[in-house]
Coordinates of C-alpha atoms and ligand atoms in Angstrom, one line a residue:
X706 CA 86.2 111.6 149.9
X707 CA 84.0 109.2 147.7
X708 CA 84.1 105.6 146.8
X709 CA 85.5 103.9 143.6
X710 CA 86.5 105.8 140.7
X711 CA 85.0 104.3 137.5
X712 CA 85.3 105.1 133.7
X713 CA 82.7 107.7 134.2
X714 CA 84.4 109.3 137.3
X715 CA 83.8 109.2 141.0
X716 CA 81.2 107.0 142.6
X717 CA 80.0 107.6 146.1
X718 CA 79.8 104.8 148.7
X719 CA 76.2 103.8 149.3
X720 CA 76.4 100.6 151.1
X721 CA 74.6 101.8 154.4
X722 CA 72.2 103.9 152.5
X723 CA 71.2 101.0 150.2
X724 CA 70.7 98.6 153.3
X725 CA 68.6 101.2 155.0
X726 CA 66.5 101.9 152.0
X727 CA 66.0 98.3 151.1
X728 CA 64.8 98.0 154.8
X729 CA 62.5 101.0 154.6
X730 CA 60.8 99.5 151.3
X731 CA 59.9 96.6 153.3
X732 CA 57.8 98.5 155.8
X733 CA 57.2 102.2 154.2
X734 CA 55.4 102.8 151.0
X735 CA 57.9 103.0 148.3
X736 CA 60.6 103.5 151.0
X737 CA 59.9 107.2 151.3
X738 CA 57.5 109.4 153.5
X739 CA 56.9 111.7 150.5
X740 CA 57.0 110.6 146.8
X741 CA 59.0 114.0 146.2
X742 CA 61.9 112.1 147.7
X743 CA 61.8 109.3 145.3
X744 CA 65.1 108.6 143.4
X745 CA 64.7 106.5 140.3
X746 CA 68.0 107.5 138.7
X747 CA 70.6 106.9 141.4
X748 CA 71.5 104.7 144.1
X749 CA 69.9 105.4 147.4
X750 CA 70.8 108.2 149.7
X751 CA 69.7 108.0 153.3
X752 CA 70.7 111.1 155.3
X753 CA 71.8 111.2 158.8
X754 CA 72.8 114.9 159.5
X755 CA 72.4 118.4 158.4
X756 CA 74.7 121.2 159.2
X757 CA 74.8 124.7 157.8
X758 CA 74.8 124.1 153.9
X759 CA 75.8 120.4 154.2
X760 CA 74.0 117.0 154.6
X761 CA 75.7 113.8 155.5
X762 CA 74.5 110.3 154.6
X763 CA 74.7 107.0 156.4
X764 CA 77.9 106.1 154.5
X765 CA 79.6 109.4 155.8
X766 CA 79.4 111.1 152.4
X767 CA 79.1 114.8 152.6
X768 CA 77.0 116.7 150.3
X769 CA 76.7 120.5 149.7
X770 CA 72.9 120.7 150.0
X771 CA 70.8 122.4 147.2
X772 CA 67.6 120.5 148.0
X773 CA 67.2 122.2 151.4
X774 CA 64.3 120.1 152.4
X775 CA 62.6 121.2 149.2
X776 CA 62.1 124.7 150.5
X777 CA 62.1 125.2 154.4
X778 CA 65.8 125.4 155.0
X779 CA 66.5 129.1 154.4
X780 CA 69.0 130.0 157.0
X781 CA 70.8 126.7 156.7
X782 CA 70.5 123.4 158.7
X783 CA 70.3 123.7 162.3
X784 CA 70.5 127.5 162.5
X785 CA 71.7 128.3 166.2
X786 CA 69.0 131.0 166.8
X787 CA 66.3 128.7 165.9
X788 CA 67.6 125.6 167.7
X789 CA 67.9 128.0 170.8
X790 CA 64.1 129.1 170.5
X791 CA 63.0 125.6 169.9
X792 CA 64.8 124.1 172.8
X793 CA 63.7 126.9 175.2
X794 CA 60.0 126.2 173.9
X795 CA 60.3 122.5 174.5
X796 CA 61.7 123.1 178.1
X797 CA 58.3 124.6 178.8
X798 CA 56.2 121.9 177.1
X799 CA 55.5 120.1 173.9
X800 CA 51.7 120.8 173.2
X801 CA 48.7 122.4 175.0
X802 CA 45.7 122.2 173.0
X803 CA 45.2 125.8 174.3
X804 CA 46.4 129.2 173.2
X805 CA 50.1 130.2 174.0
X806 CA 51.6 133.6 174.0
X807 CA 53.9 133.1 171.0
X808 CA 51.2 132.3 168.6
X809 CA 50.0 136.0 168.5
X810 CA 53.6 137.3 168.5
X811 CA 54.2 135.2 165.2
X812 CA 51.0 136.5 163.5
X813 CA 52.1 140.0 164.2
X814 CA 55.4 139.4 162.6
X815 CA 53.6 138.0 159.6
X816 CA 51.3 140.9 159.3
X817 CA 54.4 143.1 159.4
X818 CA 56.1 141.1 156.6
X819 CA 53.6 139.8 154.2
X820 CA 51.8 142.8 152.2
X821 CA 48.3 141.4 152.1
X822 CA 48.3 140.0 155.7
X823 CA 45.8 141.7 158.1
X824 CA 44.6 138.5 159.8
X825 CA 46.4 135.0 159.9
X826 CA 45.2 131.7 160.5
X827 CA 47.8 128.8 161.5
X828 CA 47.9 125.5 160.1
X829 CA 50.5 122.6 159.9
X830 CA 51.3 121.9 156.1
X831 CA 51.1 123.7 152.9
X832 CA 48.4 121.4 151.6
X833 CA 46.1 121.9 154.6
X834 CA 46.6 125.7 154.5
X835 CA 45.6 125.7 150.9
X836 CA 42.6 123.6 151.7
X837 CA 41.6 126.1 154.4
X838 CA 42.1 129.3 152.2
X839 CA 39.8 127.7 149.5
X840 CA 37.2 126.9 152.1
X841 CA 37.5 130.5 153.4
X842 CA 37.1 131.8 149.8
X843 CA 34.1 129.6 149.1
X844 CA 32.3 130.6 152.4
X845 CA 33.0 134.3 151.7
X846 CA 31.8 134.3 148.2
X847 CA 29.0 131.6 148.5
X848 CA 30.5 130.2 145.3
X849 CA 32.1 126.8 144.7
X850 CA 34.0 126.8 141.6
X851 CA 38.0 127.2 141.7
X852 CA 40.1 128.2 138.8
X853 CA 43.7 127.0 139.0
X854 CA 46.5 126.9 136.4
X855 CA 48.1 124.1 134.5
X856 CA 51.2 122.9 136.1
X857 CA 50.8 124.8 139.3
X858 CA 51.2 122.7 142.4
X859 CA 49.1 123.4 145.5
X860 CA 49.7 120.3 147.6
X861 CA 48.2 116.8 147.4
X862 CA 44.7 117.2 148.6
X863 CA 41.6 117.7 146.5
X864 CA 40.4 119.4 144.6
X865 CA 43.6 121.3 143.5
X866 CA 45.7 118.2 142.9
X867 CA 45.0 118.2 139.1
X868 CA 47.1 119.2 136.3
X869 CA 50.0 119.3 138.3
X870 CA 53.6 118.1 137.6
X871 CA 53.6 114.5 138.7
X872 CA 56.7 112.5 139.5
X873 CA 55.2 109.0 139.0
X874 CA 55.7 108.2 136.2
X875 CA 57.9 110.8 134.7
X876 CA 55.4 112.5 132.2
X877 CA 56.5 114.9 129.5
X878 CA 53.1 115.6 127.7
X879 CA 51.3 119.0 128.8
X880 CA 47.6 118.4 129.2
X881 CA 45.4 121.6 129.4
X882 CA 42.0 119.8 130.2
X883 CA 41.2 118.6 133.8
X884 CA 42.5 115.0 134.2
X885 CA 42.5 112.5 136.8
X886 CA 45.4 112.4 139.0
X887 CA 46.9 109.0 140.0
X888 CA 43.8 107.1 139.0
X889 CA 41.4 109.4 140.9
X890 CA 38.6 111.3 139.1
X891 CA 39.0 115.0 139.2
X892 CA 36.5 117.2 141.1
X893 CA 34.1 119.0 138.8
X894 CA 34.3 122.2 140.8
X895 CA 37.8 122.9 139.4
X896 CA 38.5 124.6 136.1
X897 CA 42.1 124.4 134.9
X898 CA 43.5 127.1 132.4
X899 CA 46.9 128.1 131.2
X900 CA 48.8 130.6 133.1
X901 CA 49.9 133.7 131.3
X902 CA 46.9 133.5 128.8
X903 CA 44.6 136.3 130.1
X904 CA 41.7 135.5 127.5
X905 CA 41.5 132.0 128.8
X906 CA 41.2 133.1 132.4
X907 CA 38.7 135.7 131.3
X908 CA 36.6 133.1 129.6
X909 CA 36.8 130.8 132.6
X910 CA 35.6 133.6 134.9
X911 CA 32.7 134.8 132.8
X912 CA 31.3 131.2 131.4
X913 CA 29.9 128.6 133.7
X914 CA 29.2 128.8 137.4
X915 CA 30.6 131.7 139.2
X916 CA 34.1 131.5 140.6
X917 CA 34.9 131.6 144.4
X918 CA 38.7 131.8 143.9
X919 CA 41.6 131.9 141.4
X920 CA 44.6 130.2 142.9
X921 CA 48.0 130.4 141.6
X922 CA 51.8 130.2 142.5
X923 CA 52.5 133.9 141.6
X924 CA 56.2 132.8 140.6
X925 CA 55.7 129.1 139.7
X926 CA 58.4 127.0 141.1
X927 CA 57.1 123.6 140.8
X928 CA 57.2 123.2 137.0
X929 CA 59.9 125.9 136.3
X930 CA 61.1 128.9 137.9
X931 CA 59.1 131.4 135.9
X932 CA 58.4 135.1 135.9
X933 CA 54.8 136.2 135.1
X934 CA 54.4 138.1 131.7
X935 CA 54.6 141.9 132.2
X936 CA 51.2 143.2 133.5
X937 CA 49.8 139.8 133.7
X938 CA 49.3 139.5 137.6
X939 CA 48.0 143.1 137.7
X940 CA 45.4 142.1 134.9
X941 CA 44.4 139.0 136.9
X942 CA 44.1 141.0 140.1
X943 CA 41.7 143.3 138.2
X944 CA 39.6 140.5 136.5
X945 CA 39.1 138.8 139.9
X946 CA 37.9 142.0 141.4
X947 CA 35.5 142.6 138.5
X948 CA 34.2 139.1 138.9
X949 CA 33.7 139.1 142.6
X950 CA 36.3 136.2 142.9
X951 CA 39.1 136.1 145.4
X952 CA 42.7 135.9 144.3
X953 CA 44.7 133.4 146.2
X954 CA 48.6 133.4 146.0
X955 CA 50.1 130.1 147.1
X956 CA 53.4 131.2 148.5
X957 CA 54.1 128.0 150.2
X958 CA 57.7 128.0 148.6
X959 CA 58.3 131.5 147.6
X960 CA 57.0 133.1 151.0
X961 CA 59.8 134.5 153.1
X962 CA 62.2 133.0 150.4
X963 CA 62.2 135.3 147.3
X964 CA 61.7 138.3 149.6
X965 CA 60.6 138.6 153.2
X966 CA 57.1 139.4 152.1
X967 CA 57.3 136.8 149.2
X968 CA 56.4 137.1 145.5
X969 CA 53.8 139.7 146.4
X970 CA 56.3 141.9 147.7
X971 CA 58.7 141.2 144.9
X972 CA 56.1 141.6 142.3
X973 CA 54.1 144.4 143.7
X974 CA 50.8 142.7 143.5
X975 CA 48.6 141.9 146.4
X976 CA 46.2 138.8 146.5
X977 CA 43.1 138.7 148.8
X978 CA 44.5 135.6 150.5
X979 CA 48.0 133.9 150.6
X980 CA 49.3 130.7 151.9
X981 CA 52.8 130.4 153.3
X982 CA 54.8 127.6 154.8
X983 CA 58.3 126.0 154.2
X984 CA 60.8 128.9 154.9
X985 CA 58.6 130.2 157.5
X986 CA 59.8 127.8 160.2
X987 CA 63.2 126.8 158.9
X988 CA 62.0 123.1 158.6
X989 CA 59.6 122.8 161.3
X990 CA 56.0 121.9 160.3
X991 CA 53.9 125.1 160.1
X992 CA 51.8 126.9 157.5
X993 CA 49.4 129.7 157.4
X994 CA 46.7 131.5 155.5
X995 CA 46.7 135.2 155.6
X996 CA 44.6 137.8 154.0
X997 CA 42.7 141.1 154.3
X998 CA 40.3 141.5 157.0
X999 CA 37.5 141.2 154.4
X1000 CA 38.8 138.2 152.7
X1001 CA 39.6 136.4 156.0
X1002 CA 36.1 137.4 157.5
X1003 CA 34.4 133.9 157.2
X1004 CA 37.3 132.5 159.6
X1005 CA 37.0 135.7 162.0
X1006 CA 33.2 135.7 162.6
X1007 CA 31.7 133.5 159.8
X1008 CA 31.2 129.9 159.4
X1009 CA 34.7 128.7 158.8
X1010 CA 36.3 127.3 161.8
X1011 CA 40.0 126.2 161.3
X1012 CA 40.7 123.1 163.5
X1013 CA 44.0 121.0 164.0
X1014 CA 45.6 119.5 166.8
X1015 CA 48.9 120.3 165.8
X1016 CA 48.0 123.9 164.4
X1017 CA 50.2 126.5 166.4
X1018 CA 52.6 123.7 167.6
X1019 CA 54.6 125.5 170.1
X1020 CA 58.2 124.2 168.9
X1021 CA 57.1 125.1 165.2
X1022 CA 55.8 128.7 166.3
X1023 CA 59.1 129.2 168.3
X1024 CA 61.0 128.2 165.1
X1025 CA 59.1 130.5 163.0
X1026 CA 59.4 133.5 165.3
X1027 CA 63.2 133.0 165.6
X1028 CA 63.4 132.7 161.6
X1029 CA 61.2 135.8 160.9
X1030 CA 63.1 137.8 163.5
X1031 CA 66.4 136.9 161.9
X1032 CA 65.0 137.4 158.3
X1033 CA 63.5 140.8 159.4
X1034 CA 66.6 142.0 161.1
X1035 CA 69.0 141.0 158.2
X1036 CA 66.4 141.5 155.4
X1037 CA 68.8 144.3 153.5
X1038 CA 71.7 141.7 153.6
X1039 CA 70.2 138.3 153.4
X1040 CA 67.9 138.7 150.2
X1041 CA 70.4 140.5 148.0
X1042 CA 73.1 137.8 149.2
X1043 CA 70.6 135.0 148.2
X1044 CA 69.9 136.6 144.9
X1045 CA 73.7 136.9 144.3
X1046 CA 74.4 133.3 145.2
X1047 CA 71.4 132.1 143.1
X1048 CA 72.7 134.2 140.2
X1049 CA 76.1 133.1 140.3
X1050 CA 75.2 129.4 140.6
X1051 CA 72.9 129.7 137.5
X1052 CA 75.8 131.5 135.6
X1053 CA 78.2 128.7 136.8
X1054 CA 76.0 125.9 135.4
X1055 CA 75.3 127.8 132.1
X1056 CA 79.0 128.1 131.7
X1057 CA 79.7 124.5 132.2
X1058 CA 76.8 123.8 129.8
X1059 CA 78.1 126.0 127.1
X1060 CA 81.7 124.6 127.4
X1061 CA 80.2 121.1 127.0
X1062 CA 77.7 122.3 124.3
X1063 CA 75.1 120.5 126.5
X1064 CA 71.3 121.7 126.1
X1065 CA 71.3 122.4 129.8
X1066 CA 69.5 125.7 130.8
X1067 CA 68.6 127.3 134.1
X1068 CA 65.6 129.5 135.2
X1069 CA 66.5 131.5 138.4
X1070 CA 64.8 133.9 140.6
X1071 CA 66.7 134.8 143.9
X1072 CA 67.4 131.5 145.6
X1073 CA 65.4 129.4 143.5
X1074 CA 66.7 127.6 140.3
X1075 CA 65.3 125.0 137.9
X1076 CA 67.3 123.0 135.6
X1077 CA 66.0 122.0 132.2
X1078 CA 67.4 119.8 129.3
X1079 CA 66.5 120.6 125.7
X1080 CA 63.7 122.9 126.5
X1081 CA 63.3 126.5 125.1
X1082 CA 65.6 129.1 126.7
X1083 CA 64.3 130.5 128.9
X1084 CA 61.4 128.4 129.9
X1085 CA 58.4 130.7 130.1
X1086 CA 55.4 128.3 130.3
X1087 CA 54.4 124.9 131.5
X1088 CA 54.3 123.7 127.9
X1089 CA 58.0 124.8 127.6
X1090 CA 58.9 123.0 130.7
X1091 CA 57.3 119.9 129.6
X1092 CA 59.6 119.7 126.7
X1093 CA 62.5 119.3 129.1
X1094 CA 64.0 115.9 129.3
X1095 CA 63.2 115.0 133.0
X1096 CA 64.9 111.7 132.7
X1097 CA 68.2 113.4 131.7
X1098 CA 67.7 116.0 134.6
X1099 CA 67.0 113.1 137.1
X1100 CA 70.1 111.3 135.8
X1101 CA 72.1 114.4 136.3
X1102 CA 70.9 114.6 139.8
X1103 CA 72.4 111.1 140.4
X1104 CA 75.7 112.1 139.1
X1105 CA 75.8 115.4 141.2
X1106 CA 75.6 113.0 144.3
X1107 CA 78.7 111.4 143.1
X1108 CA 80.3 114.8 143.2
X1109 CA 79.2 115.7 146.7
X1110 CA 76.2 117.9 145.5
X1111 CA 72.7 116.9 146.9
X1112 CA 69.7 117.9 144.5
X1113 CA 66.2 116.5 144.1
X1114 CA 65.7 114.5 140.9
X1115 CA 63.3 117.0 139.6
X1116 CA 66.1 119.6 139.0
X1117 CA 64.9 122.1 141.5
X1118 CA 68.1 123.8 143.3
X1119 CA 67.8 126.2 146.2
X1120 CA 70.2 128.2 148.0
X1121 CA 70.2 129.4 151.7
X1122 CA 72.1 131.9 153.8
X1123 CA 74.7 129.2 154.9
X1124 CA 76.0 128.4 151.4
X1125 CA 79.3 130.2 150.4
X1126 CA 80.7 131.5 147.0
X1127 CA 83.0 128.4 147.4
X1128 CA 80.0 126.0 147.6
X1129 CA 78.6 127.7 144.5
X1130 CA 81.9 127.4 142.8
X1131 CA 82.2 123.6 143.8
X1132 CA 78.9 122.9 142.4
X1133 CA 79.7 124.6 139.0
X1134 CA 82.7 122.5 138.9
X1135 CA 80.8 119.5 139.5
X1136 CA 78.6 120.3 136.4
X1137 CA 81.5 120.9 134.4
X1138 CA 83.0 117.6 135.2
X1139 CA 79.8 115.6 134.7
X1140 CA 78.8 117.4 131.4
X1141 CA 82.5 116.6 130.1
X1142 CA 81.7 112.9 130.5
X1143 CA 80.8 110.8 127.5
X1144 CA 77.1 110.6 127.1
X1145 CA 76.7 113.2 130.2
X1146 CA 73.7 112.4 132.3
X1147 CA 72.8 109.2 130.9
X1148 CA 75.3 106.8 132.6
X1149 CA 73.4 106.3 135.8
X1150 CA 70.3 104.4 134.9
X1151 CA 68.9 101.9 137.4
X1152 CA 70.3 99.1 135.1
X1153 CA 74.0 100.3 135.3
X1154 CA 73.6 101.1 139.0
X1155 CA 73.5 97.4 139.8
X1156 CA 76.7 96.8 137.9
X1157 CA 78.4 99.4 140.0
X1158 CA 77.5 97.8 143.3
Ligands
PLP1971 C1 53.6 125.9 145.9 C2 53.1 124.9 147.0 N1 51.9 124.8 147.5 C3 51.6 123.7 148.3 C4 52.5 122.8 148.8 C5 52.2 121.7 149.7 O1 52.8 121.8 150.8 P1 53.1 120.6 151.8 O2 53.9 119.7 151.2 O3 53.6 121.1 153.0 O4 51.6 119.9 152.1 C6 53.8 122.8 148.1 C7 54.9 121.8 148.5 O5 55.7 121.7 147.8 C8 54.3 123.9 147.2 O6 55.3 124.1 146.8

């Protein structure tokens, strides 16, 4: 049950969330621990609980959750098997700063699941693991230059935090040249090219200093949810081999989510190195770099020594082992189910858009969806994605909250094993109701928000 009903439909209660957020802003930068959680187009929502496919805020509003911690929640919030494994790990100890048995068991499960994985290095966050993968690639090749793709996100650390979809401010223009991010100058060891344009990559690999690694999201999920053009990944694989550069797949979001073995299993192309995190540990902080024995050699008996006080954190490793065991045991059921739920959600949203003649479109691969407003349909490139009206999508996320649907403002939606067909139908109904409103998606600007309060 939500708060007041106004001319534009239901509005949720937000008194406690607003109070807590105002307090947070007085002590925490921008009031959020990660800028990915900023809301510029709706009232604050400060969460208190998660359970299955639902989250609850301080004002007792319940939302069906399609944000899923931006990727980690794959089995649902607080899955019993994972909680039990974590509790049991905690009963023994919190951290050791010494090896513990479950680390190797986890790495064994990763080697079984991830096609390119012969050796595994453990880390804590996706950004750190990307940094480690690039260090391994540079040490192994004796080269410094890295090629990345326009709009692909590899975490917030240098040198790859360039030409990445930023949230502050909401930007719409594509830029193919390396540019600075948030006022910091770009590192000259990085070259940015457009994904899907083979000749551009070929030029980047052959002109200029030799390239240590080409890093990409094999299924980009941070600017859209986009399939590679037919044959493209195979051609990139071949180009890298011929140029002595390592191919790195950043599967921080897609790993264990689009298939047990990630996008490399789904698409049938193997990188030299891969980075996984998020769904790996059901929400506990854990990331890894995996690769062939050859590609991982600098970290096995070479100069690269991964460090990290929290690397292999026992509770995270226990969570990951329990998650992988469940995903492995139920893989033939769970991934088709996630695909079905994702496809039905996309179809429901598209039907609502069609009924309202709204230019809302969806790209969907398995359990990952991205909404666009006024962009080419389907979106096949970063340039296409940049034509989406991000403010309209952010405003829509605000209205969805009012209808009990929790999504991030960037229009990413994820489904998990705890979602039901009824959840998907309810989300589609929320889109139908919102898009039927006059000036749909624009009524929740920060200016009008104050008046509602
Ligand atoms: C593809 C990709 N790489 C790297 C990262 C960075 O991971 P983390 O936020 O754990 O540092 C993310 C996070 O969203 C991601 O989606």
